[in-house]
Short mmCIF file of N, CA and C in Angstrom, two decimals:
data_model
loop_
_atom_site.label_atom_id
_atom_site.label_comp_id
_atom_site.label_asym_id
_atom_site.label_seq_id
_atom_site.Cartn_x
_atom_site.Cartn_y
_atom_site.Cartn_z
N MET A 797 0.83 -1.15 0.00
CA MET A 797 0.00 0.00 0.00
C MET A 797 0.89 1.23 0.00
N ALA A 798 0.47 2.22 -0.63
CA ALA A 798 1.25 3.45 -0.78
C ALA A 798 1.14 4.29 0.48
N ASP A 799 2.18 5.09 0.69
CA ASP A 799 2.20 5.98 1.84
C ASP A 799 1.27 7.15 1.58
N ARG A 800 0.30 7.39 2.43
CA ARG A 800 -0.67 8.44 2.21
C ARG A 800 -0.31 9.74 2.90
N SER A 801 0.75 9.77 3.64
CA SER A 801 1.10 10.98 4.36
C SER A 801 1.55 12.08 3.43
N GLY A 802 2.02 11.73 2.31
CA GLY A 802 2.41 12.70 1.33
C GLY A 802 3.84 13.18 1.49
N ASP A 803 4.48 12.92 2.60
CA ASP A 803 5.88 13.33 2.72
C ASP A 803 6.77 12.12 2.58
N ASP A 804 8.02 12.37 2.53
CA ASP A 804 8.97 11.28 2.32
C ASP A 804 9.53 10.78 3.66
N ALA A 805 8.68 10.47 4.62
CA ALA A 805 9.12 9.99 5.94
C ALA A 805 9.59 8.56 5.85
N GLU A 806 10.57 8.27 6.70
CA GLU A 806 11.08 6.91 6.72
C GLU A 806 10.20 6.06 7.61
N THR A 807 10.06 4.86 7.31
CA THR A 807 9.30 3.94 8.15
C THR A 807 10.30 3.12 8.96
N THR A 808 9.91 2.81 10.21
CA THR A 808 10.79 2.02 11.08
C THR A 808 10.14 0.68 11.33
N ALA A 809 10.96 -0.29 11.52
CA ALA A 809 10.47 -1.63 11.80
C ALA A 809 10.31 -1.79 13.31
N VAL A 810 9.27 -2.46 13.75
CA VAL A 810 9.02 -2.73 15.16
C VAL A 810 9.65 -4.07 15.49
N GLU A 811 10.44 -4.07 16.61
CA GLU A 811 11.10 -5.31 17.00
C GLU A 811 10.12 -6.20 17.73
N ASP A 812 10.34 -7.50 17.61
CA ASP A 812 9.50 -8.49 18.28
C ASP A 812 9.87 -8.52 19.76
N ALA A 813 8.87 -8.35 20.66
CA ALA A 813 9.11 -8.31 22.10
C ALA A 813 9.12 -9.70 22.74
N SER A 814 8.89 -10.74 21.99
CA SER A 814 8.87 -12.09 22.54
C SER A 814 10.29 -12.54 22.89
N PRO A 815 10.44 -13.39 23.90
CA PRO A 815 11.78 -13.84 24.28
C PRO A 815 12.41 -14.66 23.16
N PRO A 816 13.72 -14.57 23.07
CA PRO A 816 14.39 -15.32 22.00
C PRO A 816 14.28 -16.82 22.24
N SER A 817 14.16 -17.54 21.20
CA SER A 817 14.10 -18.99 21.32
C SER A 817 15.52 -19.53 21.36
N GLU A 818 15.64 -20.82 21.71
CA GLU A 818 16.97 -21.41 21.82
C GLU A 818 17.68 -21.45 20.47
N THR A 819 16.92 -21.44 19.42
CA THR A 819 17.56 -21.47 18.11
C THR A 819 18.20 -20.12 17.80
N ASP A 820 17.70 -19.02 18.42
CA ASP A 820 18.27 -17.70 18.18
C ASP A 820 19.53 -17.45 19.01
N SER A 821 19.65 -18.09 20.18
CA SER A 821 20.79 -17.82 21.07
C SER A 821 21.90 -18.83 20.81
N ASP A 822 23.04 -18.53 21.46
CA ASP A 822 24.19 -19.43 21.34
C ASP A 822 23.87 -20.72 22.07
N PRO A 823 24.41 -21.83 21.62
CA PRO A 823 24.17 -23.10 22.32
C PRO A 823 24.83 -23.08 23.70
N LEU A 824 24.21 -23.73 24.67
CA LEU A 824 24.75 -23.82 26.02
C LEU A 824 25.92 -24.79 26.05
N PRO A 825 26.94 -24.49 26.84
CA PRO A 825 28.08 -25.40 26.91
C PRO A 825 27.69 -26.71 27.58
N ASP A 826 28.44 -27.76 27.25
CA ASP A 826 28.17 -29.08 27.80
C ASP A 826 28.53 -29.16 29.28
N ASP A 827 29.54 -28.41 29.71
CA ASP A 827 29.98 -28.50 31.10
C ASP A 827 29.34 -27.40 31.97
N LEU A 828 28.08 -27.13 31.74
CA LEU A 828 27.38 -26.07 32.46
C LEU A 828 27.27 -26.38 33.95
N ASP A 829 27.11 -27.64 34.31
CA ASP A 829 26.99 -28.00 35.72
C ASP A 829 28.28 -27.73 36.48
N ASP A 830 29.41 -27.78 35.82
CA ASP A 830 30.70 -27.58 36.47
C ASP A 830 31.16 -26.13 36.41
N ALA A 831 30.37 -25.25 35.81
CA ALA A 831 30.80 -23.87 35.60
C ALA A 831 30.89 -23.10 36.91
N GLY A 832 30.05 -23.38 37.91
CA GLY A 832 30.10 -22.66 39.18
C GLY A 832 29.42 -21.31 39.09
N VAL A 833 29.68 -20.49 40.09
CA VAL A 833 29.07 -19.17 40.17
C VAL A 833 30.13 -18.14 39.77
N ASP A 834 29.70 -17.21 38.96
CA ASP A 834 30.59 -16.15 38.49
C ASP A 834 31.08 -15.32 39.68
N GLU A 835 32.35 -14.95 39.68
CA GLU A 835 32.93 -14.19 40.79
C GLU A 835 32.27 -12.82 40.94
N ALA A 836 31.85 -12.22 39.84
CA ALA A 836 31.17 -10.92 39.93
C ALA A 836 29.84 -11.04 40.65
N VAL A 837 29.13 -12.14 40.43
CA VAL A 837 27.86 -12.37 41.13
C VAL A 837 28.11 -12.57 42.62
N LYS A 838 29.13 -13.34 42.96
CA LYS A 838 29.47 -13.55 44.36
C LYS A 838 29.80 -12.22 45.04
N ARG A 839 30.62 -11.40 44.39
CA ARG A 839 31.02 -10.13 44.95
C ARG A 839 29.81 -9.21 45.16
N ARG A 840 28.93 -9.14 44.18
CA ARG A 840 27.75 -8.28 44.30
C ARG A 840 26.81 -8.76 45.42
N LEU A 841 26.63 -10.07 45.54
CA LEU A 841 25.79 -10.60 46.61
C LEU A 841 26.41 -10.34 47.99
N ARG A 842 27.72 -10.51 48.08
CA ARG A 842 28.41 -10.27 49.35
C ARG A 842 28.27 -8.81 49.77
N GLU A 843 28.48 -7.87 48.83
CA GLU A 843 28.34 -6.45 49.13
C GLU A 843 26.91 -6.11 49.54
N ALA A 844 25.93 -6.66 48.84
CA ALA A 844 24.53 -6.38 49.18
C ALA A 844 24.19 -6.94 50.55
N TYR A 845 24.68 -8.13 50.85
CA TYR A 845 24.42 -8.73 52.16
C TYR A 845 25.01 -7.88 53.28
N LEU A 846 26.26 -7.46 53.10
CA LEU A 846 26.90 -6.65 54.13
C LEU A 846 26.21 -5.31 54.31
N ASN A 847 25.74 -4.71 53.23
CA ASN A 847 25.03 -3.44 53.35
C ASN A 847 23.69 -3.62 54.02
N ASP A 848 22.97 -4.69 53.70
CA ASP A 848 21.67 -4.92 54.30
C ASP A 848 21.78 -5.27 55.78
N GLU A 849 22.84 -5.94 56.18
CA GLU A 849 23.00 -6.39 57.56
C GLU A 849 23.85 -5.41 58.37
N GLU A 850 23.89 -4.16 57.96
CA GLU A 850 24.74 -3.19 58.63
C GLU A 850 24.31 -2.93 60.06
N ASN A 851 23.03 -2.96 60.34
CA ASN A 851 22.52 -2.61 61.67
C ASN A 851 21.96 -3.83 62.40
N ALA A 852 22.77 -4.86 62.49
CA ALA A 852 22.33 -6.06 63.19
C ALA A 852 23.52 -6.69 63.91
N LEU A 853 23.21 -7.36 64.99
CA LEU A 853 24.20 -8.15 65.71
C LEU A 853 23.72 -9.59 65.74
N ILE A 854 24.63 -10.53 65.68
CA ILE A 854 24.30 -11.95 65.74
C ILE A 854 24.73 -12.49 67.09
N VAL A 855 23.82 -13.17 67.78
CA VAL A 855 24.13 -13.75 69.08
C VAL A 855 25.07 -14.94 68.84
N THR A 856 26.23 -14.91 69.50
CA THR A 856 27.21 -15.97 69.31
C THR A 856 27.36 -16.88 70.53
N ARG A 857 27.02 -16.36 71.72
CA ARG A 857 27.21 -17.16 72.91
C ARG A 857 26.32 -16.64 74.03
N VAL A 858 25.77 -17.55 74.80
CA VAL A 858 24.99 -17.21 75.98
C VAL A 858 25.56 -18.04 77.12
N ARG A 859 25.99 -17.35 78.18
CA ARG A 859 26.62 -18.07 79.29
C ARG A 859 26.22 -17.44 80.62
N SER A 860 26.48 -18.18 81.68
CA SER A 860 26.18 -17.72 83.02
C SER A 860 27.47 -17.30 83.70
N VAL A 861 27.45 -16.11 84.29
CA VAL A 861 28.59 -15.61 85.04
C VAL A 861 28.07 -15.14 86.39
N GLY A 862 28.30 -15.94 87.42
CA GLY A 862 27.76 -15.61 88.73
C GLY A 862 26.24 -15.63 88.71
N ASP A 863 25.65 -14.53 89.11
CA ASP A 863 24.19 -14.45 89.09
C ASP A 863 23.70 -13.64 87.90
N ARG A 864 24.49 -13.61 86.83
CA ARG A 864 24.14 -12.86 85.62
C ARG A 864 24.15 -13.78 84.41
N VAL A 865 23.35 -13.43 83.41
CA VAL A 865 23.38 -14.10 82.11
C VAL A 865 24.07 -13.15 81.15
N VAL A 866 25.11 -13.62 80.49
CA VAL A 866 25.87 -12.80 79.57
C VAL A 866 25.57 -13.27 78.15
N VAL A 867 25.13 -12.32 77.30
CA VAL A 867 24.82 -12.61 75.91
C VAL A 867 25.88 -11.91 75.07
N GLU A 868 26.68 -12.69 74.35
CA GLU A 868 27.73 -12.13 73.50
C GLU A 868 27.23 -12.10 72.06
N MET A 869 27.48 -10.96 71.38
CA MET A 869 27.03 -10.78 70.00
C MET A 869 28.16 -10.19 69.18
N ARG A 870 28.05 -10.35 67.86
CA ARG A 870 29.02 -9.75 66.94
C ARG A 870 28.29 -9.30 65.68
N PRO A 871 28.86 -8.34 64.96
CA PRO A 871 28.24 -7.96 63.69
C PRO A 871 28.44 -9.07 62.67
N PRO A 872 27.57 -9.17 61.66
CA PRO A 872 27.68 -10.27 60.70
C PRO A 872 28.97 -10.25 59.89
N HIS A 873 29.59 -9.10 59.73
CA HIS A 873 30.77 -9.02 58.89
C HIS A 873 31.96 -8.43 59.64
N GLY A 874 32.01 -8.63 60.95
CA GLY A 874 33.12 -8.10 61.72
C GLY A 874 33.51 -9.00 62.86
N ASP A 875 34.62 -8.67 63.48
CA ASP A 875 35.12 -9.47 64.59
C ASP A 875 34.89 -8.81 65.94
N ALA A 876 34.38 -7.59 65.96
CA ALA A 876 34.11 -6.90 67.22
C ALA A 876 32.98 -7.61 67.95
N THR A 877 33.03 -7.62 69.26
CA THR A 877 31.98 -8.25 70.04
C THR A 877 31.27 -7.21 70.89
N HIS A 878 30.03 -7.49 71.19
CA HIS A 878 29.22 -6.66 72.07
C HIS A 878 28.60 -7.58 73.10
N THR A 879 28.56 -7.16 74.35
CA THR A 879 28.06 -8.00 75.43
C THR A 879 26.92 -7.30 76.15
N GLU A 880 25.85 -8.03 76.38
CA GLU A 880 24.73 -7.56 77.19
C GLU A 880 24.65 -8.47 78.41
N ARG A 881 24.35 -7.88 79.56
CA ARG A 881 24.24 -8.65 80.81
C ARG A 881 22.83 -8.50 81.37
N PHE A 882 22.30 -9.62 81.84
CA PHE A 882 20.97 -9.66 82.42
C PHE A 882 21.03 -10.42 83.73
N ASP A 883 20.09 -10.13 84.62
CA ASP A 883 19.99 -10.90 85.86
C ASP A 883 19.53 -12.31 85.52
N ALA A 884 20.15 -13.29 86.15
CA ALA A 884 19.79 -14.69 85.93
C ALA A 884 18.70 -15.10 86.92
N PRO A 885 17.88 -16.08 86.57
CA PRO A 885 16.88 -16.57 87.53
C PRO A 885 17.56 -17.16 88.76
N ARG A 886 17.03 -16.80 89.92
CA ARG A 886 17.54 -17.35 91.19
C ARG A 886 16.36 -17.89 91.97
N ASP A 887 16.63 -18.77 92.84
CA ASP A 887 15.63 -19.31 93.75
C ASP A 887 14.42 -19.88 93.03
N GLY A 888 14.61 -20.37 91.82
CA GLY A 888 13.52 -21.02 91.10
C GLY A 888 12.44 -20.07 90.60
N SER A 889 12.74 -18.78 90.44
CA SER A 889 11.74 -17.81 90.00
C SER A 889 12.28 -16.98 88.85
N LEU A 890 11.41 -16.71 87.88
CA LEU A 890 11.79 -15.89 86.73
C LEU A 890 11.60 -14.39 86.99
N GLN A 891 11.09 -14.03 88.15
CA GLN A 891 10.83 -12.62 88.44
C GLN A 891 12.11 -11.80 88.52
N GLU A 892 13.22 -12.39 88.89
CA GLU A 892 14.48 -11.66 88.97
C GLU A 892 15.05 -11.36 87.60
N SER A 893 14.65 -12.09 86.58
CA SER A 893 15.25 -11.93 85.25
C SER A 893 14.24 -11.44 84.22
N GLU A 894 13.45 -10.43 84.57
CA GLU A 894 12.44 -9.92 83.66
C GLU A 894 13.07 -9.31 82.41
N ASP A 895 14.22 -8.62 82.55
CA ASP A 895 14.87 -8.02 81.39
C ASP A 895 15.32 -9.09 80.40
N PHE A 896 15.86 -10.19 80.91
CA PHE A 896 16.29 -11.28 80.03
C PHE A 896 15.09 -11.92 79.34
N LEU A 897 13.99 -12.06 80.05
CA LEU A 897 12.78 -12.60 79.44
C LEU A 897 12.26 -11.69 78.33
N LYS A 898 12.32 -10.37 78.56
CA LYS A 898 11.90 -9.42 77.52
C LYS A 898 12.82 -9.51 76.31
N PHE A 899 14.13 -9.69 76.55
CA PHE A 899 15.08 -9.87 75.46
C PHE A 899 14.75 -11.12 74.66
N LEU A 900 14.48 -12.23 75.35
CA LEU A 900 14.12 -13.48 74.66
C LEU A 900 12.83 -13.31 73.87
N ASP A 901 11.84 -12.64 74.47
CA ASP A 901 10.56 -12.43 73.81
C ASP A 901 10.74 -11.58 72.55
N ALA A 902 11.53 -10.52 72.65
CA ALA A 902 11.76 -9.67 71.50
C ALA A 902 12.52 -10.41 70.40
N ALA A 903 13.39 -11.35 70.79
CA ALA A 903 14.13 -12.14 69.80
C ALA A 903 13.30 -13.30 69.26
N GLY A 904 12.11 -13.53 69.85
CA GLY A 904 11.25 -14.60 69.38
C GLY A 904 11.67 -15.98 69.86
N VAL A 905 12.32 -16.04 71.02
CA VAL A 905 12.83 -17.30 71.55
C VAL A 905 12.14 -17.59 72.88
N SER A 906 11.70 -18.82 73.03
CA SER A 906 11.07 -19.25 74.28
C SER A 906 12.13 -19.49 75.34
N PRO A 907 11.84 -19.21 76.61
CA PRO A 907 12.80 -19.52 77.68
C PRO A 907 13.14 -21.01 77.75
N LEU A 908 12.28 -21.85 77.22
CA LEU A 908 12.55 -23.29 77.23
C LEU A 908 13.44 -23.72 76.07
N ASP A 909 13.61 -22.85 75.06
CA ASP A 909 14.43 -23.15 73.89
C ASP A 909 15.54 -22.11 73.73
N VAL A 910 16.29 -21.86 74.78
CA VAL A 910 17.32 -20.83 74.74
C VAL A 910 18.41 -21.16 73.72
N ASP A 911 18.56 -22.45 73.35
CA ASP A 911 19.54 -22.82 72.34
C ASP A 911 19.28 -22.12 71.01
N GLU A 912 18.03 -21.78 70.74
CA GLU A 912 17.68 -21.11 69.49
C GLU A 912 18.14 -19.66 69.47
N LEU A 913 18.54 -19.10 70.62
CA LEU A 913 18.99 -17.71 70.67
C LEU A 913 20.31 -17.54 69.94
N VAL A 914 21.18 -18.54 70.02
CA VAL A 914 22.47 -18.45 69.32
C VAL A 914 22.20 -18.46 67.82
N GLY A 915 22.69 -17.44 67.15
CA GLY A 915 22.47 -17.28 65.72
C GLY A 915 21.36 -16.30 65.39
N ALA A 916 20.61 -15.86 66.40
CA ALA A 916 19.53 -14.90 66.15
C ALA A 916 20.12 -13.53 65.85
N ARG A 917 19.45 -12.79 64.97
CA ARG A 917 19.88 -11.43 64.63
C ARG A 917 19.11 -10.44 65.49
N VAL A 918 19.84 -9.50 66.07
CA VAL A 918 19.26 -8.50 66.96
C VAL A 918 19.55 -7.12 66.37
N PRO A 919 18.52 -6.30 66.13
CA PRO A 919 18.75 -4.96 65.60
C PRO A 919 19.58 -4.12 66.56
N ALA A 920 20.57 -3.41 66.01
CA ALA A 920 21.44 -2.57 66.83
C ALA A 920 21.97 -1.42 65.99
N THR A 921 22.50 -0.43 66.65
CA THR A 921 23.12 0.69 65.96
C THR A 921 24.54 0.85 66.47
N TYR A 922 25.39 1.41 65.63
CA TYR A 922 26.79 1.60 66.00
C TYR A 922 27.12 3.08 66.01
N ASP A 923 27.73 3.52 67.09
CA ASP A 923 28.20 4.89 67.22
C ASP A 923 29.70 4.81 67.46
N SER A 924 30.46 5.63 66.76
CA SER A 924 31.92 5.55 66.88
C SER A 924 32.41 5.91 68.28
N GLU A 925 31.64 6.69 69.04
CA GLU A 925 32.07 7.06 70.38
C GLU A 925 31.66 6.05 71.44
N THR A 926 30.45 5.53 71.33
CA THR A 926 29.94 4.62 72.37
C THR A 926 29.97 3.16 71.97
N GLY A 927 30.17 2.87 70.71
CA GLY A 927 30.19 1.48 70.24
C GLY A 927 28.80 0.99 69.89
N TRP A 928 28.59 -0.32 69.96
CA TRP A 928 27.30 -0.93 69.61
C TRP A 928 26.28 -0.67 70.71
N ARG A 929 25.04 -0.47 70.29
CA ARG A 929 23.92 -0.30 71.23
C ARG A 929 22.74 -1.08 70.67
N VAL A 930 22.28 -2.04 71.46
CA VAL A 930 21.14 -2.86 71.06
C VAL A 930 19.89 -1.99 71.13
N ASP A 931 18.99 -2.14 70.16
CA ASP A 931 17.78 -1.32 70.12
C ASP A 931 16.97 -1.46 71.40
N ALA A 932 16.21 -0.44 71.71
CA ALA A 932 15.50 -0.34 72.99
C ALA A 932 14.55 -1.52 73.22
N ALA A 933 13.92 -2.03 72.17
CA ALA A 933 12.98 -3.14 72.35
C ALA A 933 13.68 -4.38 72.89
N TYR A 934 14.95 -4.55 72.56
CA TYR A 934 15.70 -5.72 73.02
C TYR A 934 16.35 -5.49 74.37
N ARG A 935 16.52 -4.23 74.76
CA ARG A 935 17.15 -3.93 76.03
C ARG A 935 16.15 -3.79 77.14
N ALA A 936 14.88 -3.85 76.83
CA ALA A 936 13.81 -3.67 77.81
C ALA A 936 13.94 -2.31 78.48
N GLU A 937 14.16 -1.27 77.68
CA GLU A 937 14.32 0.08 78.20
C GLU A 937 12.99 0.78 78.41
N SER A 938 11.91 0.07 78.31
CA SER A 938 10.62 0.69 78.57
C SER A 938 10.40 0.91 80.06
N ALA A 939 11.28 0.37 80.89
CA ALA A 939 11.17 0.58 82.33
C ALA A 939 11.48 2.04 82.65
N SER A 940 11.09 2.47 83.82
CA SER A 940 11.30 3.87 84.20
C SER A 940 12.78 4.16 84.37
N ALA A 941 13.11 5.45 84.33
CA ALA A 941 14.51 5.86 84.45
C ALA A 941 15.07 5.51 85.81
N GLY A 942 14.24 5.56 86.86
CA GLY A 942 14.71 5.21 88.21
C GLY A 942 15.17 3.77 88.29
N GLU A 943 14.44 2.87 87.65
CA GLU A 943 14.84 1.46 87.66
C GLU A 943 16.15 1.27 86.91
N ASN A 944 16.34 2.01 85.81
CA ASN A 944 17.58 1.89 85.05
C ASN A 944 18.76 2.42 85.85
N ARG A 945 18.56 3.52 86.58
CA ARG A 945 19.63 4.04 87.43
C ARG A 945 19.96 3.06 88.55
N PHE A 946 18.92 2.47 89.14
CA PHE A 946 19.14 1.50 90.19
C PHE A 946 19.93 0.30 89.66
N ALA A 947 19.59 -0.15 88.47
CA ALA A 947 20.31 -1.27 87.87
C ALA A 947 21.77 -0.90 87.59
N ALA A 948 22.01 0.34 87.17
CA ALA A 948 23.38 0.79 86.90
C ALA A 948 24.18 0.86 88.20
N VAL A 949 23.55 1.37 89.26
CA VAL A 949 24.23 1.44 90.56
C VAL A 949 24.53 0.04 91.08
N ARG A 950 23.56 -0.86 90.95
CA ARG A 950 23.76 -2.24 91.40
C ARG A 950 24.89 -2.89 90.62
N GLU A 951 24.95 -2.65 89.32
CA GLU A 951 26.02 -3.20 88.50
C GLU A 951 27.38 -2.66 88.95
N TRP A 952 27.44 -1.35 89.23
CA TRP A 952 28.69 -0.74 89.67
C TRP A 952 29.11 -1.32 91.02
N LEU A 953 28.16 -1.42 91.95
CA LEU A 953 28.47 -1.99 93.27
C LEU A 953 28.98 -3.42 93.16
N TRP A 954 28.36 -4.19 92.29
CA TRP A 954 28.77 -5.59 92.13
C TRP A 954 30.16 -5.68 91.52
N THR A 955 30.46 -4.78 90.59
CA THR A 955 31.77 -4.79 89.94
C THR A 955 32.89 -4.45 90.92
N TYR A 956 32.64 -3.46 91.78
CA TYR A 956 33.68 -2.99 92.69
C TYR A 956 33.45 -3.42 94.14
N ARG A 957 32.79 -4.53 94.34
CA ARG A 957 32.44 -4.98 95.68
C ARG A 957 33.67 -5.27 96.54
N THR A 958 34.73 -5.81 95.99
CA THR A 958 35.94 -6.12 96.76
C THR A 958 36.60 -4.84 97.25
N TRP A 959 36.72 -3.85 96.36
CA TRP A 959 37.33 -2.58 96.75
C TRP A 959 36.48 -1.86 97.79
N LEU A 960 35.17 -1.94 97.64
CA LEU A 960 34.29 -1.30 98.62
C LEU A 960 34.43 -1.94 100.00
N LEU A 961 34.52 -3.25 100.04
CA LEU A 961 34.70 -3.96 101.31
C LEU A 961 36.03 -3.57 101.95
N ALA A 962 37.09 -3.48 101.15
CA ALA A 962 38.40 -3.09 101.68
C ALA A 962 38.35 -1.66 102.21
N ALA A 963 37.70 -0.76 101.50
CA ALA A 963 37.59 0.63 101.95
C ALA A 963 36.80 0.72 103.25
N LEU A 964 35.74 -0.07 103.37
CA LEU A 964 34.96 -0.07 104.62
C LEU A 964 35.77 -0.59 105.79
N LEU A 965 36.54 -1.65 105.58
CA LEU A 965 37.36 -2.19 106.65
C LEU A 965 38.43 -1.21 107.10
N VAL A 966 39.15 -0.61 106.16
CA VAL A 966 40.21 0.34 106.49
C VAL A 966 39.60 1.58 107.14
N GLY A 967 38.50 2.08 106.57
CA GLY A 967 37.84 3.25 107.15
C GLY A 967 37.32 2.97 108.54
N GLY A 968 36.77 1.80 108.78
CA GLY A 968 36.28 1.42 110.10
C GLY A 968 37.41 1.35 111.12
N GLU A 969 38.54 0.81 110.72
CA GLU A 969 39.69 0.74 111.63
C GLU A 969 40.20 2.13 111.97
N LEU A 970 40.25 3.01 110.98
CA LEU A 970 40.70 4.38 111.24
C LEU A 970 39.73 5.12 112.17
N ALA A 971 38.45 4.92 111.98
CA ALA A 971 37.45 5.54 112.85
C ALA A 971 37.58 5.00 114.27
N PHE A 972 37.82 3.71 114.42
CA PHE A 972 38.00 3.11 115.75
C PHE A 972 39.22 3.71 116.46
N VAL A 973 40.33 3.86 115.75
CA VAL A 973 41.55 4.45 116.33
C VAL A 973 41.28 5.90 116.72
N ALA A 974 40.55 6.64 115.90
CA ALA A 974 40.24 8.04 116.23
C ALA A 974 39.38 8.13 117.49
N VAL A 975 38.41 7.25 117.65
CA VAL A 975 37.57 7.24 118.85
C VAL A 975 38.40 6.91 120.09
N ILE A 976 39.28 5.95 119.99
CA ILE A 976 40.15 5.57 121.11
C ILE A 976 41.03 6.77 121.51
N ILE A 977 41.59 7.46 120.54
CA ILE A 977 42.44 8.60 120.84
C ILE A 977 41.65 9.73 121.51
N LEU A 978 40.42 9.95 121.03
CA LEU A 978 39.60 11.01 121.61
C LEU A 978 39.16 10.67 123.03
N VAL A 979 38.83 9.41 123.29
CA VAL A 979 38.36 9.01 124.61
C VAL A 979 39.50 8.99 125.61
N TYR A 980 40.63 8.40 125.27
CA TYR A 980 41.72 8.22 126.22
C TYR A 980 42.87 9.19 126.02
N GLY A 981 42.78 10.07 125.06
CA GLY A 981 43.91 10.94 124.76
C GLY A 981 43.93 12.27 125.36
#
């Protein structure tokens, strides 16, 4: 049919949008099963994984230290470790370890299946000055500020209990000597 537009416009061919058939493409090599994964694909997947997992810690170990439960974590692509400490159950009651129970609940792990905690990913943020900080939902920070201060004071007292005992003994002896000097001096 003749062109009715009246001008000398060029006509373009429309390409077929259907996928190419095997007859159109190069034949597949016989040793395709032994080809493996392309290094560029591995590199791109590794970079994407590391970028996606930037704000997470993986639980690597859960252990008991005295009357505390220590949860050790590390970033998925690093060797640095982060440690969280919780009160351990004592006297057959879980009431002393409410923070640890909240941590387990937030991680989706039952207290009866604590083995499943190892390998769990916990959301966290990293600050160059303070280091890793587990998100508030996992730290059970919904408690009042007074309870958090009390827990910090208790932690400090427990850490320095030997030095405090020594200071009390030496201070008590000095006070006793001062009283003796004042009474008989």
